Coordinates of C-alpha atoms in Angstrom, one line a residue:
M198 CA 24.5 -13.3 2.1
S199 CA 25.3 -9.8 3.3
D200 CA 22.6 -7.6 4.9
M201 CA 20.2 -5.9 2.4
R202 CA 20.9 -2.2 2.4
L203 CA 17.7 -0.2 2.2
I204 CA 16.8 3.5 1.9
V205 CA 13.7 4.8 3.6
A206 CA 11.9 7.5 1.6
G207 CA 9.8 10.0 3.5
A208 CA 12.0 9.2 6.5
G209 CA 10.7 12.1 8.5
G210 CA 7.0 11.1 8.3
R211 CA 5.1 8.7 10.5
M212 CA 5.5 5.7 8.2
G213 CA 9.1 6.6 7.5
R214 CA 10.0 6.6 11.2
T215 CA 8.2 3.3 11.7
L216 CA 10.1 1.8 8.8
I217 CA 13.4 2.9 10.4
R218 CA 12.5 1.2 13.6
A219 CA 11.4 -1.9 11.8
I220 CA 14.7 -2.1 9.9
A221 CA 16.6 -1.8 13.1
E222 CA 14.8 -4.9 14.5
T223 CA 14.8 -7.0 11.3
K224 CA 17.6 -9.6 10.8
G225 CA 19.2 -9.3 7.3
L226 CA 18.5 -5.7 6.8
A227 CA 20.5 -2.5 7.3
L228 CA 19.5 1.1 6.9
A229 CA 21.6 2.7 4.1
G230 CA 20.0 6.1 3.9
A231 CA 17.0 8.3 4.8
V232 CA 15.4 10.5 2.2
E233 CA 13.2 13.6 2.7
D234 CA 11.8 16.3 0.5
A235 CA 14.3 19.1 -0.3
R236 CA 12.1 21.6 1.5
S237 CA 11.8 19.6 4.7
P238 CA 13.0 21.3 7.9
L239 CA 14.2 17.9 9.1
L240 CA 17.1 17.6 6.6
G241 CA 20.3 16.9 8.4
Q242 CA 18.7 15.4 11.5
D243 CA 19.7 12.0 12.7
S244 CA 17.1 9.4 11.4
G245 CA 17.6 7.2 14.4
V246 CA 16.9 9.9 16.9
L247 CA 13.8 11.1 14.9
S248 CA 12.5 7.5 15.0
G249 CA 12.9 7.2 18.8
L250 CA 16.1 5.1 18.6
P251 CA 19.7 5.8 19.5
A252 CA 21.6 8.0 17.0
N253 CA 22.6 5.9 14.0
G254 CA 24.7 8.5 12.1
I255 CA 22.4 8.5 9.1
A256 CA 21.1 12.0 8.5
L257 CA 18.0 12.8 6.5
S258 CA 19.1 13.8 2.9
A259 CA 17.3 15.0 -0.2
D260 CA 19.9 13.3 -2.5
A261 CA 18.1 10.0 -3.3
A262 CA 20.3 9.3 -6.4
A263 CA 23.5 9.4 -4.4
L264 CA 22.1 7.2 -1.7
L265 CA 20.6 4.6 -4.1
A266 CA 24.0 4.2 -5.8
K267 CA 25.3 2.5 -2.7
A268 CA 22.1 0.7 -1.7
D269 CA 20.1 -2.4 -2.7
G270 CA 16.7 -0.8 -2.7
I271 CA 14.3 1.8 -1.5
V272 CA 11.1 1.6 0.6
D273 CA 8.8 4.3 -0.6
F274 CA 5.7 5.5 1.3
T275 CA 5.6 9.1 0.1
V276 CA 3.5 10.9 -2.5
P277 CA 2.9 10.0 -6.2
K278 CA 5.3 12.6 -7.6
A279 CA 8.1 11.4 -5.4
S280 CA 7.4 7.8 -6.2
V281 CA 7.6 8.4 -9.9
G282 CA 10.9 10.3 -9.4
F283 CA 12.4 7.4 -7.4
A284 CA 11.3 5.0 -10.2
G285 CA 13.7 6.7 -12.5
L286 CA 16.6 5.8 -10.2
T287 CA 16.0 2.2 -9.4
A288 CA 17.5 0.2 -12.3
G289 CA 19.1 -2.9 -10.8
K290 CA 17.5 -2.2 -7.4
V291 CA 14.4 -3.2 -5.4
H292 CA 11.6 -0.6 -5.2
I293 CA 8.9 -1.2 -2.6
V294 CA 6.0 1.2 -3.4
G295 CA 3.5 1.7 -0.6
T296 CA 2.5 5.2 -1.9
T297 CA -1.2 5.5 -3.0
G298 CA -3.1 8.0 -5.1
H299 CA -1.2 7.5 -8.3
S300 CA -2.7 8.5 -11.7
K301 CA -2.8 6.2 -14.7
D302 CA 0.3 8.1 -16.0
D303 CA 2.1 7.6 -12.7
D304 CA 1.3 3.9 -12.8
A305 CA 2.6 3.6 -16.4
K306 CA 5.9 5.2 -15.4
I307 CA 6.4 2.9 -12.4
E308 CA 5.5 -0.1 -14.6
A309 CA 8.0 1.0 -17.1
S310 CA 10.7 1.1 -14.4
A311 CA 10.0 -2.5 -13.6
K312 CA 11.7 -3.5 -16.8
S313 CA 15.0 -3.0 -15.0
A314 CA 14.0 -3.1 -11.3
A315 CA 12.2 -5.5 -9.0
V316 CA 9.2 -3.4 -8.0
V317 CA 6.6 -4.5 -5.4
K318 CA 3.7 -2.2 -5.5
S319 CA 0.7 -2.5 -3.1
G320 CA -2.0 -0.4 -1.7
N321 CA -1.4 -2.2 1.6
F322 CA 1.5 -4.4 2.8
S323 CA -0.4 -6.0 5.8
L324 CA -0.6 -9.8 5.7
G325 CA -4.2 -9.6 7.0
V326 CA -5.3 -7.1 4.3
N327 CA -3.8 -9.1 1.5
L328 CA -5.5 -12.2 2.8
I329 CA -8.8 -10.3 2.8
A330 CA -8.2 -9.1 -0.7
A331 CA -7.9 -12.8 -1.8
L332 CA -11.0 -13.7 0.1
T333 CA -12.9 -10.7 -1.4
K334 CA -12.1 -12.0 -4.9
R335 CA -13.3 -15.5 -4.0
V336 CA -16.5 -14.3 -2.3
A337 CA -17.4 -12.0 -5.2
K338 CA -17.0 -14.8 -7.6
T339 CA -19.1 -17.1 -5.5
L340 CA -22.0 -14.8 -4.7
D341 CA -24.1 -13.6 -7.6
E342 CA -25.2 -10.0 -8.4
S343 CA -28.1 -10.2 -5.9
F344 CA -25.3 -9.4 -3.4
D345 CA -24.4 -5.7 -3.7
I346 CA -20.7 -4.9 -2.9
E347 CA -19.9 -1.9 -0.7
I348 CA -16.5 -1.0 0.6
F349 CA -16.1 1.2 3.7
E350 CA -12.8 2.7 4.9
M351 CA -11.8 5.1 7.7
H352 CA -8.4 6.7 8.3
H353 CA -6.7 9.5 10.3
N354 CA -7.4 13.2 9.5
K355 CA -4.0 13.7 7.8
K356 CA -4.6 11.2 4.9
I357 CA -4.7 13.1 1.6
D358 CA -6.3 10.6 -0.8
A359 CA -9.6 8.8 -1.0
P360 CA -10.7 6.1 -1.4
S361 CA -7.7 4.6 0.3
G362 CA -5.3 2.5 -1.7
T363 CA -6.5 -0.5 0.4
A364 CA -10.1 0.2 -0.5
L365 CA -9.3 0.3 -4.1
M366 CA -7.3 -2.9 -3.8
F367 CA -10.4 -4.6 -2.4
G368 CA -12.5 -3.0 -5.2
R369 CA -10.2 -4.4 -7.8
A370 CA -10.3 -7.8 -6.1
A371 CA -14.1 -7.7 -6.1
A372 CA -14.3 -6.6 -9.7
A373 CA -11.9 -9.4 -10.7
G374 CA -14.1 -11.9 -8.9
R375 CA -17.2 -10.6 -10.8
G376 CA -15.3 -10.4 -14.1
I377 CA -16.0 -6.7 -14.5
D378 CA -14.1 -3.5 -15.0
L379 CA -13.9 -1.5 -11.7
A380 CA -13.6 1.8 -13.6
Q381 CA -17.0 1.1 -15.3
H382 CA -18.7 -0.1 -12.1
S383 CA -17.4 2.2 -9.3
A384 CA -19.9 4.3 -7.3
R385 CA -18.4 7.1 -5.1
G386 CA -19.5 10.2 -3.4
R387 CA -23.2 9.6 -3.2
D388 CA -25.0 12.9 -2.3
G389 CA -28.5 14.2 -2.8
E390 CA -31.1 12.4 -4.9
T391 CA -28.9 9.8 -6.6
G392 CA -31.6 7.4 -7.6
A393 CA -31.6 3.7 -6.8
R394 CA -28.4 1.8 -6.7
N395 CA -27.1 0.5 -10.1
P396 CA -27.0 -3.3 -10.2
G397 CA -23.4 -4.5 -10.4
D398 CA -21.8 -1.3 -9.0
I399 CA -19.1 -1.5 -6.3
G400 CA -19.7 1.3 -3.9
F401 CA -17.0 3.2 -1.8
A402 CA -17.4 5.2 1.4
S403 CA -14.5 7.1 3.0
L404 CA -14.3 8.6 6.5
R405 CA -11.5 10.7 7.9
G406 CA -10.9 11.6 11.6
G407 CA -8.7 11.5 14.6
T408 CA -5.8 9.1 14.6
V409 CA -7.3 6.0 13.0
V410 CA -4.5 3.9 11.5
G411 CA -6.9 2.1 9.1
E412 CA -10.2 0.4 9.1
H413 CA -11.8 -1.4 6.1
S414 CA -14.9 -3.5 5.5
V415 CA -16.0 -5.2 2.4
I416 CA -19.7 -5.8 2.6
F417 CA -21.7 -8.2 0.5
A418 CA -25.4 -7.2 1.0
G419 CA -27.8 -9.7 -0.3
P420 CA -31.5 -10.5 0.1
A421 CA -32.1 -10.9 3.9
E422 CA -28.4 -11.5 4.7
R423 CA -25.1 -9.7 4.7
V424 CA -21.5 -11.0 4.6
E425 CA -18.7 -8.7 5.9
L426 CA -14.9 -9.0 5.7
V427 CA -13.3 -6.6 8.2
H428 CA -9.7 -5.5 8.9
R429 CA -8.7 -3.0 11.5
A430 CA -5.1 -1.9 11.7
E431 CA -3.9 -0.9 15.2
D432 CA -0.2 -0.1 14.6
R433 CA 1.7 1.1 11.4
M434 CA 4.3 -1.5 12.3
I435 CA 2.2 -4.2 10.5
F436 CA 2.7 -2.3 7.2
A437 CA 6.4 -1.7 7.8
R438 CA 7.0 -5.4 8.6
G439 CA 5.1 -6.4 5.4
A440 CA 7.0 -4.0 3.3
L441 CA 10.3 -5.2 4.6
H442 CA 9.3 -8.9 4.0
A443 CA 8.5 -7.8 0.4
A444 CA 11.9 -6.2 0.1
L445 CA 13.8 -9.3 1.2
W446 CA 11.6 -11.4 -1.2
A447 CA 12.2 -9.1 -4.1
R448 CA 16.0 -9.2 -3.6
G449 CA 16.0 -12.6 -5.3
Q450 CA 13.6 -11.8 -8.1
K451 CA 14.1 -10.8 -11.7
P452 CA 13.0 -7.3 -12.8
G453 CA 9.3 -7.0 -12.9
L454 CA 6.2 -5.5 -11.3
Y455 CA 5.0 -7.6 -8.4
S456 CA 2.2 -7.4 -5.8
M457 CA 1.9 -8.7 -2.3
A458 CA -0.1 -11.5 -3.7
D459 CA 3.1 -12.6 -5.5
V460 CA 5.1 -12.2 -2.3
L461 CA 2.7 -14.2 -0.2
G462 CA 1.8 -16.9 -2.8
L463 CA -1.8 -15.7 -3.0
K464 CA -1.9 -15.0 -6.7
D465 CA -4.0 -18.0 -7.6
F466 CA -6.1 -18.2 -4.5

């Protein structure tokens, strides 16, 4: 089979540059294009050079539609508005969505696009994170409500959404384990006299600072004991490699909306 031709969206950003480096070192993949916002001052620059590689002759472009017409898929770690725009162009393609912060309406549009595209959407593409999500569901199901669930996350000072997509993924996993609706049992932004903790709530705490790539803890705090599941990301390359693994997997799938649990065989864990 020929190399899978991928477009990197948000190619001028930190994650985009990491993805370009990862594609260059991954057998079976080829960079087919590099997309940036039409207002970016980086348009026209060589994507290889920007990523710390030798020049590759692929300049950053704002014309995603033209690039997708000649590619097999797009890897998208951008912003919600951009992700929804790409979703309208992916019929017959693979769309890897690592963007977080989508609204319910955004999610509905991406889900609709999966009728004609193989979409893998995840708040985090790390193997370790997805394993912890599966463990979170299992532990939440095993421990009763005497164990309160709190989710802590910290990221760099440039991250624009909170809680992180990974924290919300853990929250959804915990809620599924408990058989509850996260939207009805989510506690965020405690400040002042909030009163005692509501039994059954899943709490979230978000910190931002420095250059932290990503740190998450799922805490099960029970009577006289505490269980913690912890993941610390040290390099964005772990997310890039996971996303590219998902792209290669999705190439052979029928149109549909998939998660990393599908990719890694953790759906029924």
